Short mmCIF file of C-alpha atoms in Angstrom, two decimals:
data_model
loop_
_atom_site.label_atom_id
_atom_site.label_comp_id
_atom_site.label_asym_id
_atom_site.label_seq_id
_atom_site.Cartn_x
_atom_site.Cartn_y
_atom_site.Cartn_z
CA UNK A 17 -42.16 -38.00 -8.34
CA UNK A 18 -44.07 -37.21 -11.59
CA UNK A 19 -42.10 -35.72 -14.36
CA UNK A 20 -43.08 -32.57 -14.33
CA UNK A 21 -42.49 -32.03 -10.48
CA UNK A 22 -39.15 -33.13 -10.91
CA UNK A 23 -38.49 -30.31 -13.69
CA UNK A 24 -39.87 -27.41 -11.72
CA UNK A 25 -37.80 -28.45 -8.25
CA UNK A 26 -34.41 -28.43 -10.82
CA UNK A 27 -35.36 -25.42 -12.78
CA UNK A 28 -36.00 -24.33 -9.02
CA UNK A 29 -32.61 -24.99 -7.81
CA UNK A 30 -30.99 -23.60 -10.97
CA UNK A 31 -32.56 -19.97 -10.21
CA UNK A 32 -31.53 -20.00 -6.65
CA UNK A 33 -27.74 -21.01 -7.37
CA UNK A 34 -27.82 -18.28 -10.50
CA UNK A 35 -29.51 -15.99 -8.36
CA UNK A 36 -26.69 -16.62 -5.34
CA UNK A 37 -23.89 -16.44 -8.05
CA UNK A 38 -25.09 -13.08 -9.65
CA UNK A 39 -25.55 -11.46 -6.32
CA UNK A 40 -21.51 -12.58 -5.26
CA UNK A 41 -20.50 -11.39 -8.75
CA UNK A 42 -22.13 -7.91 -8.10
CA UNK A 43 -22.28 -7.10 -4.24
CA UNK A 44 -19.64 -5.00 -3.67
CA UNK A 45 -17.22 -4.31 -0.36
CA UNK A 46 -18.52 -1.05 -0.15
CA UNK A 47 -18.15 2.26 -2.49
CA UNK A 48 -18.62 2.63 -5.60
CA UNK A 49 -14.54 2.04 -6.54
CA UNK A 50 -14.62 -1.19 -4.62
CA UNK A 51 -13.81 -3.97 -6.51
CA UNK A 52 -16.51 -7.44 -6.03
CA UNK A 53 -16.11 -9.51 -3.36
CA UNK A 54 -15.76 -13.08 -5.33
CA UNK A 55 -16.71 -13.75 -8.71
CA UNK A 56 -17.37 -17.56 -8.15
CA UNK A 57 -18.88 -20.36 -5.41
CA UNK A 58 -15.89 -22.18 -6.08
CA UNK A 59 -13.09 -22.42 -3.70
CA UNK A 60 -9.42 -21.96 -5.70
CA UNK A 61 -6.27 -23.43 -4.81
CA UNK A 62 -4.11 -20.55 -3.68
CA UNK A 63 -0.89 -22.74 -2.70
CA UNK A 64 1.05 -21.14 -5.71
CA UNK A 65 2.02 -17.32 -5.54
CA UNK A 66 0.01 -16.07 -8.91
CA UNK A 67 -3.02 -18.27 -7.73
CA UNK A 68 -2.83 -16.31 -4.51
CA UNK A 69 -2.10 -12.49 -6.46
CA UNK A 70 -5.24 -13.80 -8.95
CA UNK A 71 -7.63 -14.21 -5.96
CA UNK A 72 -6.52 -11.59 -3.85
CA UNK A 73 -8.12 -7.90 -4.60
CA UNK A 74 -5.26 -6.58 -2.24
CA UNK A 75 -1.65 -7.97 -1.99
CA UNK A 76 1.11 -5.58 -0.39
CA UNK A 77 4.02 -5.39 1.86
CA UNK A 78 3.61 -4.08 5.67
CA UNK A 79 5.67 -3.46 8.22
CA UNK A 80 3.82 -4.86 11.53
CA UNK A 81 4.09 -1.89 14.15
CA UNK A 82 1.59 -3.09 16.97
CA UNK A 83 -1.38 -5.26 18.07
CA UNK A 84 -4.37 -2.86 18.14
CA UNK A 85 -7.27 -5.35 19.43
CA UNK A 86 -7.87 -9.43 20.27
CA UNK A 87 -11.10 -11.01 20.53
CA UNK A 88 -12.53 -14.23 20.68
CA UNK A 89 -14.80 -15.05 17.50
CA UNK A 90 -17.75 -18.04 17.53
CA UNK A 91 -15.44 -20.37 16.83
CA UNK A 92 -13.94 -22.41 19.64
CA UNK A 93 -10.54 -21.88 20.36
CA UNK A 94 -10.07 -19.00 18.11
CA UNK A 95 -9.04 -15.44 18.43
CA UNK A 96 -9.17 -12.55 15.74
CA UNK A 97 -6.25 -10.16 16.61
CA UNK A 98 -6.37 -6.76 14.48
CA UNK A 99 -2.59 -5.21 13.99
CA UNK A 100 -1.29 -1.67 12.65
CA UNK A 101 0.43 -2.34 10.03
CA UNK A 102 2.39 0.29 7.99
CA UNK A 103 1.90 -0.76 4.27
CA UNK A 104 5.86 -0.58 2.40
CA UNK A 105 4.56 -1.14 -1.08
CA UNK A 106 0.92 -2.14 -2.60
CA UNK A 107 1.60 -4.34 -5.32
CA UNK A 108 -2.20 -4.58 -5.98
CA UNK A 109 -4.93 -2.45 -4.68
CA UNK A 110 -4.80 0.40 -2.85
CA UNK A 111 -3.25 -0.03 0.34
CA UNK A 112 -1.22 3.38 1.59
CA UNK A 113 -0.61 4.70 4.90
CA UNK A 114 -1.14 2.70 7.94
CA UNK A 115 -3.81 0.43 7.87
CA UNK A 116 -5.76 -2.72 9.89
CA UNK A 117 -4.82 -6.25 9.45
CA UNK A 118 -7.24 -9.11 11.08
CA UNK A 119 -5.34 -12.47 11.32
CA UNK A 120 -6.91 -15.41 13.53
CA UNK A 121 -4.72 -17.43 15.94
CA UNK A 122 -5.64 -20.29 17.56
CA UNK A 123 -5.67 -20.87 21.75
CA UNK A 124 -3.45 -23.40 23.38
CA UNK A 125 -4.08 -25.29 26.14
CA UNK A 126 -2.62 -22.52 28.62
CA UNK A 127 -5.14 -19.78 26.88
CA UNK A 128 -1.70 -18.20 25.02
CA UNK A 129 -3.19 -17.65 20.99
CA UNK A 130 -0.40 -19.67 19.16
CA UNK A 131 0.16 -20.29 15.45
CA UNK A 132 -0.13 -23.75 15.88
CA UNK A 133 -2.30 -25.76 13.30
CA UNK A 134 -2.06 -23.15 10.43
CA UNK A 135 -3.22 -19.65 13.00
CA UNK A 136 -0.76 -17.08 12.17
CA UNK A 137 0.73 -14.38 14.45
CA UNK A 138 2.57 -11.38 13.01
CA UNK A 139 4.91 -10.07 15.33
CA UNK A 140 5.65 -6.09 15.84
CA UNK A 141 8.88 -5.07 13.73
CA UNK A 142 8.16 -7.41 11.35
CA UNK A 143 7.51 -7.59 7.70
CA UNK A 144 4.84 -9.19 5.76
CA UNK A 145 3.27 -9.79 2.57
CA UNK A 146 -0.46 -9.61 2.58
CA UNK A 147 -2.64 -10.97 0.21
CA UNK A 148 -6.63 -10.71 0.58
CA UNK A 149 -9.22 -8.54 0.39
CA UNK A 150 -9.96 -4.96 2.54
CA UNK A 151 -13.98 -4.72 4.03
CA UNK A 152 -15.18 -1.58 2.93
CA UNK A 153 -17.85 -1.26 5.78
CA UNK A 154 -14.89 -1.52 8.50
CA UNK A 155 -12.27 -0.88 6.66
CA UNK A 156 -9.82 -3.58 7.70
CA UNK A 157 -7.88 -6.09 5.33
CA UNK A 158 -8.78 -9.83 5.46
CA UNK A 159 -5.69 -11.83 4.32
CA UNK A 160 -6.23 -14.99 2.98
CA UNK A 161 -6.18 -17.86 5.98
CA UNK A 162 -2.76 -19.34 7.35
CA UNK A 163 0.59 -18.55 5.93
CA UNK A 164 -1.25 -18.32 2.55
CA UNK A 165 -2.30 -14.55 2.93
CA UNK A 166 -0.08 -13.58 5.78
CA UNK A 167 4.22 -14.32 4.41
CA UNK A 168 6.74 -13.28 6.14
CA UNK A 169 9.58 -11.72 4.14
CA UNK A 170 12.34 -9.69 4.13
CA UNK A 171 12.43 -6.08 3.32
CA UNK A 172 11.77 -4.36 -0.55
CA UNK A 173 14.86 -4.89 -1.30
CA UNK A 174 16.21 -7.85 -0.25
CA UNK A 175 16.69 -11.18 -2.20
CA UNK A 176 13.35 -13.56 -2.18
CA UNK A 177 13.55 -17.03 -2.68
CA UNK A 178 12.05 -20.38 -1.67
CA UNK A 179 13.62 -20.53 1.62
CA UNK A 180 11.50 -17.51 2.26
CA UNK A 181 8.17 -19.04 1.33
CA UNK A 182 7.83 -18.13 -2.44
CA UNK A 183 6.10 -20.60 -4.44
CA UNK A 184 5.83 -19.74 -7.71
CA UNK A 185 3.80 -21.79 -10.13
CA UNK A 186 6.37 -21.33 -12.96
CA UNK A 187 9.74 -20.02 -11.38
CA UNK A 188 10.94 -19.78 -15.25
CA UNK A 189 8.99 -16.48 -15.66
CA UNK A 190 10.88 -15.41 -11.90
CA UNK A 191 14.23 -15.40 -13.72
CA UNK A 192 14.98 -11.52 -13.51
CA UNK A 193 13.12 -11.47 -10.01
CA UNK A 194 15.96 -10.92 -7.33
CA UNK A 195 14.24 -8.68 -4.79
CA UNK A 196 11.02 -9.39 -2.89
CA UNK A 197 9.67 -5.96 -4.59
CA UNK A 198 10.88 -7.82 -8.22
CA UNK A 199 9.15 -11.34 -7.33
CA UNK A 200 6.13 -9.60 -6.21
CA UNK A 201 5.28 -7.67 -8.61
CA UNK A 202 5.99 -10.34 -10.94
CA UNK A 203 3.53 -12.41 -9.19
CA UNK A 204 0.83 -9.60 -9.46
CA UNK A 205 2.04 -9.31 -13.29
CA UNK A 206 1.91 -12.90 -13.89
CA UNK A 207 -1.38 -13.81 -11.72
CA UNK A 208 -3.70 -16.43 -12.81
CA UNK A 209 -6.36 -18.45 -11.47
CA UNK A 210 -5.81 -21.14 -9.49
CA UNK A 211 -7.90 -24.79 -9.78
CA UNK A 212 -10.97 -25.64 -8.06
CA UNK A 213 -9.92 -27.06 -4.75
CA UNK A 214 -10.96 -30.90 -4.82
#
């Protein structure tokens, strides 16, 4: 391939990532006070609690009160299932009221959806914490996959620790933290990006 040919196809290439990467940066979820979708290509590690509260537009705690739909998606052996869940406290975003929550689950062999292999089902009368990001054209919050977006804790105020699921990234700044409402919001307070996934 001459030179020149092999400029123009990576000066090509360069305009259609930068062109993909401004229109993620600036597409919004819908509304003018949405906030963007993603701001990179990059997939972040969100294993740590303010990796998670950096990525997420929306993190808050529900109370699970029913399942209000199940379908199958395109992907084998996987169900969407939409709940009502009755947000306790937004600790970023605007959550309020009762809202929809889509979680996947997975199917077993007996056609039961089971949390098996990273699926997560909430169950009714439970609490959660939340973390993802709400679809302005439907409306419904999109928590982060697996147990990553979807924790479940104990009420406001109640103590949070590890044997909970926290993970903080540096537990020092977690010192004065003794409720879930306290950790949470220290999360939010404390959130910053995670690494590149490898």
């Amino acid at each position: 391939m001459s030179r020149s040919r092999t400029v123009a196809s990576v000066a090509s290439a360069a305009v259609v990532l930068a062109t993909a990467a401004y229109t993620i940066a600036v597409v919004s979820q819908g509304g003018d006070a949405e906030t963007p979708v993603e701001h990179s290509l990059v997939a972040r590690d969100l294993s740590k609690d303010e990796w998670l509260a950096h990525a997420s537009p929306d993190v808050f705690h529900g109370t699970v009160l029913a399942m209000a739909s199940q379908a199958h998606t395109d992907q084998p052996g996987e169900v969407e299932q939409r709940w009502r869940v009755r947000v306790d406290r937004a600790f970023k975003g605007g959550a309020s009221g009762t809202v929809t929550v889509s979680t996947i689950a997975y199917v077993a062999r007996d056609g039961s959806p089971t949390d098996e292999g990273g699926g997560v089902i909430p169950r009714p009368g439970r609490m959660y914490v939340f973390s993802g990001h709400r679809n302005g054209s439907d409306h419904v919050y999109y928590p982060f996959g697996g147990s990553a977006g979807t924790r479940p804790s104990p009420a406001l105020n109640r103590p949070f620790g590890v044997k909970d699921g926290s993970q903080p990234l540096h537990p020092e700044r977690f010192g004065g933290a003794e409720t879930v409402e306290e950790y949470w919001t220290t999360a939010v307070k404390n959130a910053v990006s995670g690494p590149p996934l490898t």
